[in-house]
Amino acid sequence: MIELRDVSKIYKIGEERVRALDHANLHVYPHEFVSVIGPSGSGKSTLMNIIGCLDTADDGQYLLEGTPIEDYTENELAQIRSRKIGFVFQSFNLIPKLSAEENVELPLIYQKVRKNERMKRVHEALERVGLENRAKHQPTELSGGQQQRVAIARALVTRPSLILADEPTGNLDSHTSREILGILRELHNQGNTIVLITHDNDIARQAKRIVHILDGKLTEVTG
Amino acid sequence: MMALKMALRSIGANKMRAGLTMLGIIIGVLALVVLVSLVNSTTDSITSEVSSLGSSLLTVLVKDDHGSPLKLDNLQSWIDENPAIAAISPYASSNSTGKYGQENAGFSLTGVTGDYLEINGQKLVQGRYINLADVRNSSRVCVLDETSAKDLIGFVDCIGEEVSFDGVKYKVIGVIEAEDSIASFFSSSLNAYIPYSSLVRLSTSTGTAITTLYAGPADGYTVAQAEESLKELLLDRFDDDEDAFRISSVNIIEEAMNKVSSALTVLLGSIAAISLIVGGIGIMNIMLVTVTERTREIGIRKAIGASHRTILVQFLIEAVMLCMMGCALGIFFSWAILQIVSIITIDTSLSFHLQGNVVLWSVIFCFVIGLVFGLYPANKAAKMKPIDALHYGG
Ligand SMILES: Nc1ncnc2c1ncn2[C@@H]1O[C@H](COP(=O)(O)OP(=O)(O)OP(=O)(O)O)[C@@H](O)[C@H]1O
Ligand SMILES: [Mg+2]
């Protein structure tokens, strides 16, 4: 499903070069639940951005479902983000002016799904995260946990093959975190591939497979 | 549809700013529509006044008579045989010096027949007009207009006085109302009308062959019908040669007015267009601010699957919509202003109304301005790298 071969990402700040990813190798198979754990600044977000096609590697090869990403045009990358990947961010990243419902609907609009079908799927997704009664609320009228659940609903409404979660519980208390993780686990049980990024050991342990990242280097932890 | 709603929302989210931005467009449209409508309405009413004098007038110029020149007798038979034509008069004019006692004045002598009075919409104030007998006998009689009578003779009530043109004595038989036409304003000579046949005798430049004539339609017939009928006669006469003559139903003054009006329209239109362009620059400016402010939103949209095109279209629609809303408001205010002006000028003959084609043009122009000035900001938004946009401002 995901294959990283010697992927490097280098940020240049003036004269200084930061290797955010250093010859990273990673293989994620379909229906896996992988968590990536590492301290702050270790390159976790960089990894996720590359996996999610938001950014491109400076070196190495990234194959998504067998096709190298470099071969895609900007437009095709947008298509991939639209159809194959669902993002869950630490800072939720909901669009403030739109209601919960409309935020969830947006990816389907970009996929040009018909109105009726759209409404059906939006409500299914909101139901799955237990927020059907908050559909008309604006993000500012929702708690952090509820906002993150809306974000999860938005990620899964397109039925992507891959859900990428970058510290989805980073801004939430432990109780809400457990709820969010519960939803992710449930999605995994229903057959989704999930990559969960975190710096918290307890959270990482939710996954069957854990990958360590430190200074841009990946190491497999077999649990 | 969805994109329209989204654009409307984000404009609505900042009404004050949208309003101020639109102001440029509103003022531009206002200037365009009001100025052009005022010019057009004014010239329309002036031309309609001018043409009420002579727009039911047909002018025929004979360029090539094919060896059978038109004579006075021919014209009379044309009237008798054609119900659509009520009046025909030959027309020739010649400059001459008029003399009354010790007074001298430059005259424009016009040779016509009795029908000319009606065709040209002149009004008799004294005596009678030239009649059939005058023409047949080449009588030495003349009709003056009021101004000429006052200038040369000194009083209007001058029937029976004798005026000499180029040394030949003419008896004044009638006085007509002075023409307030623009043409008469520019000419310094006085006007006198004499039988066509008399002018033929007096002036070497006028012959018995008629080269210019005026005709008017009969009651119940349109100018076009009369023109058609006249054309048939002329074709018949000149061996079906369309190039032998020219018929026009447009009056010279009207034509001149139209020229002035279109020149003014272009002038004012371009001034207004410039203010619209300035308005467009305002739109571009605000769109650039909007794009920067919403960088993060753009990042989110791109992350969840919006393509380059989708973002481009979204911001373009927003820019065009701002323009079109400004345009709509501008047209509404223009309508209101013209309405007010109409009420103020209600007892003059001027009437002001929104000109359909100006409205159409301003709509098209605003649309284009929205597109052109929206393109750069929209493209800037669409070009953003999703990762940079997402991280913008934290
Ligand atoms: N846009 C950037 N420009 C320059 N350097 C960057 C940029 N983004 C990340 N870096 C650097 O790359 C390294 C990895 O950053 P990254 O955001 O991937 O870390 P992270 O593991 O996600 O950290 P955190 O847990 O705090 O989110 C850091 O040293 C960071 O300073
Ligand atoms: Mg991070």
PDB file of N, CA, C and O in Angstrom, chain A residues 49 53-55 74-75 78-79 81-82 85 87 89 91 93-95 97-99 102-103 105-107 109-110 112 115 118 138 154, chain B residues 2 5-6 9-10 13 294 296-297 299-311 314 382 384-388 390-391 394:
ATOM      1  N   ASN A  49       3.328  14.258   5.830  1.00  0.00           N
ATOM      2  CA  ASN A  49       3.056  15.116   4.677  1.00  0.00           C
ATOM      3  C   ASN A  49       3.482  14.454   3.376  1.00  0.00           C
ATOM      4  O   ASN A  49       2.828  14.604   2.349  1.00  0.00           O
ATOM      5  N   CYS A  53       0.965  13.020   0.352  1.00  0.00           N
ATOM      6  CA  CYS A  53       1.097  13.748  -0.918  1.00  0.00           C
ATOM      7  C   CYS A  53       0.872  15.251  -0.764  1.00  0.00           C
ATOM      8  O   CYS A  53       0.461  15.929  -1.707  1.00  0.00           O
ATOM      9  N   LEU A  54       1.118  15.771   0.424  1.00  0.00           N
ATOM     10  CA  LEU A  54       1.040  17.222   0.601  1.00  0.00           C
ATOM     11  C   LEU A  54       2.388  17.838   0.280  1.00  0.00           C
ATOM     12  O   LEU A  54       2.501  19.023   0.012  1.00  0.00           O
ATOM     13  N   ASP A  55       3.408  17.010   0.350  1.00  0.00           N
ATOM     14  CA  ASP A  55       4.765  17.480   0.122  1.00  0.00           C
ATOM     15  C   ASP A  55       5.494  16.378  -0.649  1.00  0.00           C
ATOM     16  O   ASP A  55       5.043  15.234  -0.676  1.00  0.00           O
ATOM     17  N   GLU A  74       0.598  17.746 -10.535  1.00  0.00           N
ATOM     18  CA  GLU A  74      -0.044  18.447  -9.421  1.00  0.00           C
ATOM     19  C   GLU A  74      -1.529  18.071  -9.342  1.00  0.00           C
ATOM     20  O   GLU A  74      -2.075  17.808  -8.276  1.00  0.00           O
ATOM     21  N   ASN A  75      -2.155  17.998 -10.517  1.00  0.00           N
ATOM     22  CA  ASN A  75      -3.580  17.689 -10.563  1.00  0.00           C
ATOM     23  C   ASN A  75      -3.881  16.268 -10.123  1.00  0.00           C
ATOM     24  O   ASN A  75      -4.857  16.012  -9.423  1.00  0.00           O
ATOM     25  N   ALA A  78      -3.737  15.996  -6.465  1.00  0.00           N
ATOM     26  CA  ALA A  78      -4.980  16.474  -5.860  1.00  0.00           C
ATOM     27  C   ALA A  78      -6.037  15.373  -5.901  1.00  0.00           C
ATOM     28  O   ALA A  78      -6.781  15.154  -4.939  1.00  0.00           O
ATOM     29  N   GLN A  79      -6.075  14.657  -7.022  1.00  0.00           N
ATOM     30  CA  GLN A  79      -7.010  13.535  -7.176  1.00  0.00           C
ATOM     31  C   GLN A  79      -6.746  12.457  -6.125  1.00  0.00           C
ATOM     32  O   GLN A  79      -7.670  11.916  -5.528  1.00  0.00           O
ATOM     33  N   ARG A  81      -5.187  12.808  -3.212  1.00  0.00           N
ATOM     34  CA  ARG A  81      -5.577  13.304  -1.889  1.00  0.00           C
ATOM     35  C   ARG A  81      -7.089  13.219  -1.725  1.00  0.00           C
ATOM     36  O   ARG A  81      -7.602  12.919  -0.658  1.00  0.00           O
ATOM     37  N   SER A  82      -7.779  13.482  -2.836  1.00  0.00           N
ATOM     38  CA  SER A  82      -9.225  13.502  -2.778  1.00  0.00           C
ATOM     39  C   SER A  82      -9.811  12.096  -2.600  1.00  0.00           C
ATOM     40  O   SER A  82     -10.741  11.907  -1.828  1.00  0.00           O
ATOM     41  N   ILE A  85      -6.868   9.344   0.264  1.00  0.00           N
ATOM     42  CA  ILE A  85      -6.330   9.667   1.582  1.00  0.00           C
ATOM     43  C   ILE A  85      -7.297  10.519   2.386  1.00  0.00           C
ATOM     44  O   ILE A  85      -7.935  11.420   1.863  1.00  0.00           O
ATOM     45  N   PHE A  87      -7.238  12.852   5.867  1.00  0.00           N
ATOM     46  CA  PHE A  87      -6.330  13.425   6.865  1.00  0.00           C
ATOM     47  C   PHE A  87      -7.049  13.757   8.164  1.00  0.00           C
ATOM     48  O   PHE A  87      -8.170  14.259   8.155  1.00  0.00           O
ATOM     49  N   PHE A  89      -5.797  16.051  11.423  1.00  0.00           N
ATOM     50  CA  PHE A  89      -4.665  16.848  11.905  1.00  0.00           C
ATOM     51  C   PHE A  89      -4.770  17.086  13.401  1.00  0.00           C
ATOM     52  O   PHE A  89      -5.853  17.042  13.987  1.00  0.00           O
ATOM     53  N   SER A  91      -4.374  19.964  14.774  1.00  0.00           N
ATOM     54  CA  SER A  91      -5.141  21.192  15.012  1.00  0.00           C
ATOM     55  C   SER A  91      -6.478  21.182  14.268  1.00  0.00           C
ATOM     56  O   SER A  91      -6.983  22.217  13.873  1.00  0.00           O
ATOM     57  N   ASN A  93      -8.059  21.577  11.811  1.00  0.00           N
ATOM     58  CA  ASN A  93      -8.133  22.144  10.458  1.00  0.00           C
ATOM     59  C   ASN A  93      -9.519  22.066   9.826  1.00  0.00           C
ATOM     60  O   ASN A  93      -9.678  21.651   8.673  1.00  0.00           O
ATOM     61  N   LEU A  94     -10.507  22.483  10.595  1.00  0.00           N
ATOM     62  CA  LEU A  94     -11.842  22.623   9.990  1.00  0.00           C
ATOM     63  C   LEU A  94     -11.937  24.033   9.429  1.00  0.00           C
ATOM     64  O   LEU A  94     -11.231  24.936   9.886  1.00  0.00           O
ATOM     65  N   ILE A  95     -12.811  24.227   8.437  1.00  0.00           N
ATOM     66  CA  ILE A  95     -12.988  25.574   7.900  1.00  0.00           C
ATOM     67  C   ILE A  95     -14.016  26.296   8.767  1.00  0.00           C
ATOM     68  O   ILE A  95     -15.154  25.836   8.910  1.00  0.00           O
ATOM     69  N   LYS A  97     -15.884  28.953   8.763  1.00  0.00           N
ATOM     70  CA  LYS A  97     -17.165  29.537   8.355  1.00  0.00           C
ATOM     71  C   LYS A  97     -18.219  28.478   8.055  1.00  0.00           C
ATOM     72  O   LYS A  97     -19.400  28.788   7.945  1.00  0.00           O
ATOM     73  N   LEU A  98     -17.769  27.228   7.864  1.00  0.00           N
ATOM     74  CA  LEU A  98     -18.712  26.186   7.451  1.00  0.00           C
ATOM     75  C   LEU A  98     -19.178  25.373   8.654  1.00  0.00           C
ATOM     76  O   LEU A  98     -18.426  25.173   9.608  1.00  0.00           O
ATOM     77  N   SER A  99     -20.410  24.889   8.597  1.00  0.00           N
ATOM     78  CA  SER A  99     -20.942  24.058   9.669  1.00  0.00           C
ATOM     79  C   SER A  99     -20.271  22.684   9.618  1.00  0.00           C
ATOM     80  O   SER A  99     -19.602  22.340   8.647  1.00  0.00           O
ATOM     81  N   GLU A 102     -21.186  20.877   6.564  1.00  0.00           N
ATOM     82  CA  GLU A 102     -20.577  21.380   5.331  1.00  0.00           C
ATOM     83  C   GLU A 102     -19.095  21.040   5.252  1.00  0.00           C
ATOM     84  O   GLU A 102     -18.575  20.767   4.172  1.00  0.00           O
ATOM     85  N   ASN A 103     -18.421  21.053   6.414  1.00  0.00           N
ATOM     86  CA  ASN A 103     -17.024  20.645   6.429  1.00  0.00           C
ATOM     87  C   ASN A 103     -16.877  19.201   5.952  1.00  0.00           C
ATOM     88  O   ASN A 103     -15.977  18.882   5.189  1.00  0.00           O
ATOM     89  N   GLU A 105     -18.962  17.657   4.093  1.00  0.00           N
ATOM     90  CA  GLU A 105     -19.462  17.547   2.715  1.00  0.00           C
ATOM     91  C   GLU A 105     -18.400  17.940   1.686  1.00  0.00           C
ATOM     92  O   GLU A 105     -18.391  17.450   0.560  1.00  0.00           O
ATOM     93  N   LEU A 106     -17.512  18.855   2.099  1.00  0.00           N
ATOM     94  CA  LEU A 106     -16.568  19.465   1.160  1.00  0.00           C
ATOM     95  C   LEU A 106     -15.778  18.468   0.292  1.00  0.00           C
ATOM     96  O   LEU A 106     -15.740  18.610  -0.935  1.00  0.00           O
ATOM     97  N   PRO A 107     -15.152  17.437   0.895  1.00  0.00           N
ATOM     98  CA  PRO A 107     -14.383  16.508   0.046  1.00  0.00           C
ATOM     99  C   PRO A 107     -15.260  15.828  -1.003  1.00  0.00           C
ATOM    100  O   PRO A 107     -14.798  15.536  -2.110  1.00  0.00           O
ATOM    101  N   ILE A 109     -17.863  17.254  -2.434  1.00  0.00           N
ATOM    102  CA  ILE A 109     -18.093  18.242  -3.493  1.00  0.00           C
ATOM    103  C   ILE A 109     -16.922  18.215  -4.469  1.00  0.00           C
ATOM    104  O   ILE A 109     -17.110  18.239  -5.677  1.00  0.00           O
ATOM    105  N   TYR A 110     -15.707  18.130  -3.906  1.00  0.00           N
ATOM    106  CA  TYR A 110     -14.523  18.089  -4.769  1.00  0.00           C
ATOM    107  C   TYR A 110     -14.484  16.817  -5.606  1.00  0.00           C
ATOM    108  O   TYR A 110     -13.901  16.786  -6.670  1.00  0.00           O
ATOM    109  N   LYS A 112     -17.161  15.655  -6.831  1.00  0.00           N
ATOM    110  CA  LYS A 112     -18.324  15.826  -7.700  1.00  0.00           C
ATOM    111  C   LYS A 112     -19.388  14.743  -7.484  1.00  0.00           C
ATOM    112  O   LYS A 112     -20.013  14.250  -8.418  1.00  0.00           O
ATOM    113  N   LYS A 115     -25.755  15.583  -5.060  1.00  0.00           N
ATOM    114  CA  LYS A 115     -26.297  16.143  -3.822  1.00  0.00           C
ATOM    115  C   LYS A 115     -26.937  15.082  -2.893  1.00  0.00           C
ATOM    116  O   LYS A 115     -26.624  15.012  -1.716  1.00  0.00           O
ATOM    117  N   ARG A 118     -24.460  12.787  -1.512  1.00  0.00           N
ATOM    118  CA  ARG A 118     -23.612  13.536  -0.594  1.00  0.00           C
ATOM    119  C   ARG A 118     -24.243  13.613   0.790  1.00  0.00           C
ATOM    120  O   ARG A 118     -23.614  13.276   1.792  1.00  0.00           O
ATOM    121  N   GLN A 138     -21.343  25.326  13.929  1.00  0.00           N
ATOM    122  CA  GLN A 138     -20.072  25.819  13.400  1.00  0.00           C
ATOM    123  C   GLN A 138     -18.954  25.233  14.262  1.00  0.00           C
ATOM    124  O   GLN A 138     -19.179  24.947  15.441  1.00  0.00           O
ATOM    125  N   ARG A 154     -14.894  13.883   8.265  1.00  0.00           N
ATOM    126  CA  ARG A 154     -14.496  14.450   6.979  1.00  0.00           C
ATOM    127  C   ARG A 154     -13.477  13.542   6.284  1.00  0.00           C
ATOM    128  O   ARG A 154     -13.494  13.394   5.060  1.00  0.00           O
TER     129      ARG A 154
ATOM    130  N   MET B   2     -22.878  25.231  -6.093  1.00  0.00           N
ATOM    131  CA  MET B   2     -22.251  25.155  -4.777  1.00  0.00           C
ATOM    132  C   MET B   2     -21.211  26.272  -4.652  1.00  0.00           C
ATOM    133  O   MET B   2     -21.130  26.954  -3.636  1.00  0.00           O
ATOM    134  N   LYS B   5     -22.704  29.599  -3.989  1.00  0.00           N
ATOM    135  CA  LYS B   5     -23.135  29.748  -2.613  1.00  0.00           C
ATOM    136  C   LYS B   5     -21.951  30.060  -1.713  1.00  0.00           C
ATOM    137  O   LYS B   5     -22.021  30.917  -0.841  1.00  0.00           O
ATOM    138  N   MET B   6     -20.853  29.344  -1.967  1.00  0.00           N
ATOM    139  CA  MET B   6     -19.656  29.554  -1.152  1.00  0.00           C
ATOM    140  C   MET B   6     -19.139  30.978  -1.308  1.00  0.00           C
ATOM    141  O   MET B   6     -18.769  31.620  -0.331  1.00  0.00           O
ATOM    142  N   ARG B   9     -21.258  33.407   0.503  1.00  0.00           N
ATOM    143  CA  ARG B   9     -20.976  33.309   1.927  1.00  0.00           C
ATOM    144  C   ARG B   9     -19.755  34.113   2.312  1.00  0.00           C
ATOM    145  O   ARG B   9     -19.769  34.846   3.289  1.00  0.00           O
ATOM    146  N   SER B  10     -18.676  33.926   1.564  1.00  0.00           N
ATOM    147  CA  SER B  10     -17.454  34.573   2.015  1.00  0.00           C
ATOM    148  C   SER B  10     -17.521  36.072   1.766  1.00  0.00           C
ATOM    149  O   SER B  10     -16.904  36.845   2.492  1.00  0.00           O
ATOM    150  N   ALA B  13     -19.513  37.300   4.671  1.00  0.00           N
ATOM    151  CA  ALA B  13     -18.795  37.239   5.940  1.00  0.00           C
ATOM    152  C   ALA B  13     -18.122  38.564   6.271  1.00  0.00           C
ATOM    153  O   ALA B  13     -17.790  38.839   7.400  1.00  0.00           O
ATOM    154  N   ARG B 294      -6.820  33.890   3.808  1.00  0.00           N
ATOM    155  CA  ARG B 294      -7.416  32.557   3.790  1.00  0.00           C
ATOM    156  C   ARG B 294      -6.447  31.488   3.327  1.00  0.00           C
ATOM    157  O   ARG B 294      -6.862  30.413   2.904  1.00  0.00           O
ATOM    158  N   ARG B 296      -4.608  29.511   4.966  1.00  0.00           N
ATOM    159  CA  ARG B 296      -4.763  28.262   5.699  1.00  0.00           C
ATOM    160  C   ARG B 296      -5.979  27.476   5.190  1.00  0.00           C
ATOM    161  O   ARG B 296      -5.917  26.269   4.989  1.00  0.00           O
ATOM    162  N   GLU B 297      -7.047  28.227   4.956  1.00  0.00           N
ATOM    163  CA  GLU B 297      -8.248  27.580   4.417  1.00  0.00           C
ATOM    164  C   GLU B 297      -7.935  26.919   3.074  1.00  0.00           C
ATOM    165  O   GLU B 297      -8.385  25.812   2.794  1.00  0.00           O
ATOM    166  N   GLY B 299      -5.081  25.802   2.153  1.00  0.00           N
ATOM    167  CA  GLY B 299      -4.301  24.605   2.462  1.00  0.00           C
ATOM    168  C   GLY B 299      -5.205  23.443   2.843  1.00  0.00           C
ATOM    169  O   GLY B 299      -5.037  22.321   2.356  1.00  0.00           O
ATOM    170  N   ILE B 300      -6.185  23.732   3.694  1.00  0.00           N
ATOM    171  CA  ILE B 300      -7.111  22.670   4.119  1.00  0.00           C
ATOM    172  C   ILE B 300      -7.868  22.126   2.914  1.00  0.00           C
ATOM    173  O   ILE B 300      -7.964  20.917   2.699  1.00  0.00           O
ATOM    174  N   ARG B 301      -8.375  23.047   2.112  1.00  0.00           N
ATOM    175  CA  ARG B 301      -9.147  22.617   0.939  1.00  0.00           C
ATOM    176  C   ARG B 301      -8.313  21.740   0.026  1.00  0.00           C
ATOM    177  O   ARG B 301      -8.788  20.734  -0.508  1.00  0.00           O
ATOM    178  N   LYS B 302      -7.053  22.146  -0.149  1.00  0.00           N
ATOM    179  CA  LYS B 302      -6.187  21.343  -1.014  1.00  0.00           C
ATOM    180  C   LYS B 302      -5.902  19.985  -0.392  1.00  0.00           C
ATOM    181  O   LYS B 302      -5.867  18.972  -1.095  1.00  0.00           O
ATOM    182  N   ALA B 303      -5.712  19.957   0.933  1.00  0.00           N
ATOM    183  CA  ALA B 303      -5.420  18.693   1.604  1.00  0.00           C
ATOM    184  C   ALA B 303      -6.571  17.714   1.450  1.00  0.00           C
ATOM    185  O   ALA B 303      -6.360  16.513   1.323  1.00  0.00           O
ATOM    186  N   ILE B 304      -7.799  18.223   1.435  1.00  0.00           N
ATOM    187  CA  ILE B 304      -8.922  17.291   1.318  1.00  0.00           C
ATOM    188  C   ILE B 304      -9.385  17.126  -0.120  1.00  0.00           C
ATOM    189  O   ILE B 304     -10.460  16.609  -0.375  1.00  0.00           O
ATOM    190  N   GLY B 305      -8.570  17.561  -1.063  1.00  0.00           N
ATOM    191  CA  GLY B 305      -8.822  17.153  -2.442  1.00  0.00           C
ATOM    192  C   GLY B 305      -9.181  18.217  -3.443  1.00  0.00           C
ATOM    193  O   GLY B 305      -9.506  17.899  -4.584  1.00  0.00           O
ATOM    194  N   ALA B 306      -9.126  19.516  -3.055  1.00  0.00           N
ATOM    195  CA  ALA B 306      -9.430  20.540  -4.049  1.00  0.00           C
ATOM    196  C   ALA B 306      -8.282  20.635  -5.048  1.00  0.00           C
ATOM    197  O   ALA B 306      -7.123  20.626  -4.652  1.00  0.00           O
ATOM    198  N   SER B 307      -8.613  20.717  -6.324  1.00  0.00           N
ATOM    199  CA  SER B 307      -7.560  20.808  -7.343  1.00  0.00           C
ATOM    200  C   SER B 307      -7.243  22.279  -7.595  1.00  0.00           C
ATOM    201  O   SER B 307      -7.929  23.178  -7.112  1.00  0.00           O
ATOM    202  N   HIS B 308      -6.199  22.502  -8.353  1.00  0.00           N
ATOM    203  CA  HIS B 308      -5.806  23.841  -8.794  1.00  0.00           C
ATOM    204  C   HIS B 308      -7.018  24.587  -9.339  1.00  0.00           C
ATOM    205  O   HIS B 308      -7.339  25.693  -8.947  1.00  0.00           O
ATOM    206  N   ARG B 309      -7.702  23.903 -10.261  1.00  0.00           N
ATOM    207  CA  ARG B 309      -8.842  24.500 -10.942  1.00  0.00           C
ATOM    208  C   ARG B 309      -9.960  24.904  -9.977  1.00  0.00           C
ATOM    209  O   ARG B 309     -10.544  25.971 -10.083  1.00  0.00           O
ATOM    210  N   THR B 310     -10.249  23.997  -9.039  1.00  0.00           N
ATOM    211  CA  THR B 310     -11.331  24.254  -8.098  1.00  0.00           C
ATOM    212  C   THR B 310     -11.082  25.543  -7.321  1.00  0.00           C
ATOM    213  O   THR B 310     -11.981  26.372  -7.164  1.00  0.00           O
ATOM    214  N   ILE B 311      -9.839  25.695  -6.830  1.00  0.00           N
ATOM    215  CA  ILE B 311      -9.495  26.887  -6.043  1.00  0.00           C
ATOM    216  C   ILE B 311      -9.549  28.120  -6.938  1.00  0.00           C
ATOM    217  O   ILE B 311     -10.103  29.157  -6.566  1.00  0.00           O
ATOM    218  N   GLN B 314     -13.071  29.056  -7.554  1.00  0.00           N
ATOM    219  CA  GLN B 314     -13.696  29.582  -6.339  1.00  0.00           C
ATOM    220  C   GLN B 314     -13.396  31.071  -6.172  1.00  0.00           C
ATOM    221  O   GLN B 314     -14.302  31.875  -5.935  1.00  0.00           O
ATOM    222  N   ALA B 382      -4.544  29.454  -6.176  1.00  0.00           N
ATOM    223  CA  ALA B 382      -4.551  28.098  -6.708  1.00  0.00           C
ATOM    224  C   ALA B 382      -3.146  27.505  -6.757  1.00  0.00           C
ATOM    225  O   ALA B 382      -2.967  26.295  -6.650  1.00  0.00           O
ATOM    226  N   MET B 384      -0.747  27.885  -4.625  1.00  0.00           N
ATOM    227  CA  MET B 384      -0.131  27.610  -3.328  1.00  0.00           C
ATOM    228  C   MET B 384       0.146  26.131  -3.152  1.00  0.00           C
ATOM    229  O   MET B 384      -0.671  25.285  -3.487  1.00  0.00           O
ATOM    230  N   LYS B 385       1.294  25.859  -2.570  1.00  0.00           N
ATOM    231  CA  LYS B 385       1.598  24.466  -2.237  1.00  0.00           C
ATOM    232  C   LYS B 385       0.790  24.111  -1.003  1.00  0.00           C
ATOM    233  O   LYS B 385       0.766  24.861  -0.029  1.00  0.00           O
ATOM    234  N   PRO B 386       0.117  22.958  -1.016  1.00  0.00           N
ATOM    235  CA  PRO B 386      -0.754  22.630   0.111  1.00  0.00           C
ATOM    236  C   PRO B 386      -0.014  22.682   1.447  1.00  0.00           C
ATOM    237  O   PRO B 386      -0.543  23.182   2.428  1.00  0.00           O
ATOM    238  N   ILE B 387       1.213  22.202   1.464  1.00  0.00           N
ATOM    239  CA  ILE B 387       1.933  22.112   2.734  1.00  0.00           C
ATOM    240  C   ILE B 387       2.261  23.499   3.291  1.00  0.00           C
ATOM    241  O   ILE B 387       2.072  23.764   4.470  1.00  0.00           O
ATOM    242  N   ASP B 388       2.687  24.396   2.394  1.00  0.00           N
ATOM    243  CA  ASP B 388       3.016  25.755   2.847  1.00  0.00           C
ATOM    244  C   ASP B 388       1.766  26.466   3.335  1.00  0.00           C
ATOM    245  O   ASP B 388       1.788  27.179   4.335  1.00  0.00           O
ATOM    246  N   LEU B 390      -0.965  25.147   4.518  1.00  0.00           N
ATOM    247  CA  LEU B 390      -1.463  24.577   5.772  1.00  0.00           C
ATOM    248  C   LEU B 390      -0.724  25.131   6.961  1.00  0.00           C
ATOM    249  O   LEU B 390      -1.287  25.327   8.027  1.00  0.00           O
ATOM    250  N   HIS B 391       0.576  25.382   6.786  1.00  0.00           N
ATOM    251  CA  HIS B 391       1.384  25.823   7.919  1.00  0.00           C
ATOM    252  C   HIS B 391       1.423  27.325   8.075  1.00  0.00           C
ATOM    253  O   HIS B 391       2.030  27.832   8.991  1.00  0.00           O
ATOM    254  N   GLY B 394       0.864  29.420  11.519  1.00  0.00           N
ATOM    255  CA  GLY B 394       0.731  28.459  12.630  1.00  0.00           C
ATOM    256  C   GLY B 394      -0.250  27.403  12.275  1.00  0.00           C
ATOM    257  O   GLY B 394      -1.385  27.402  12.678  1.00  0.00           O
TER     258      GLY B 394
END
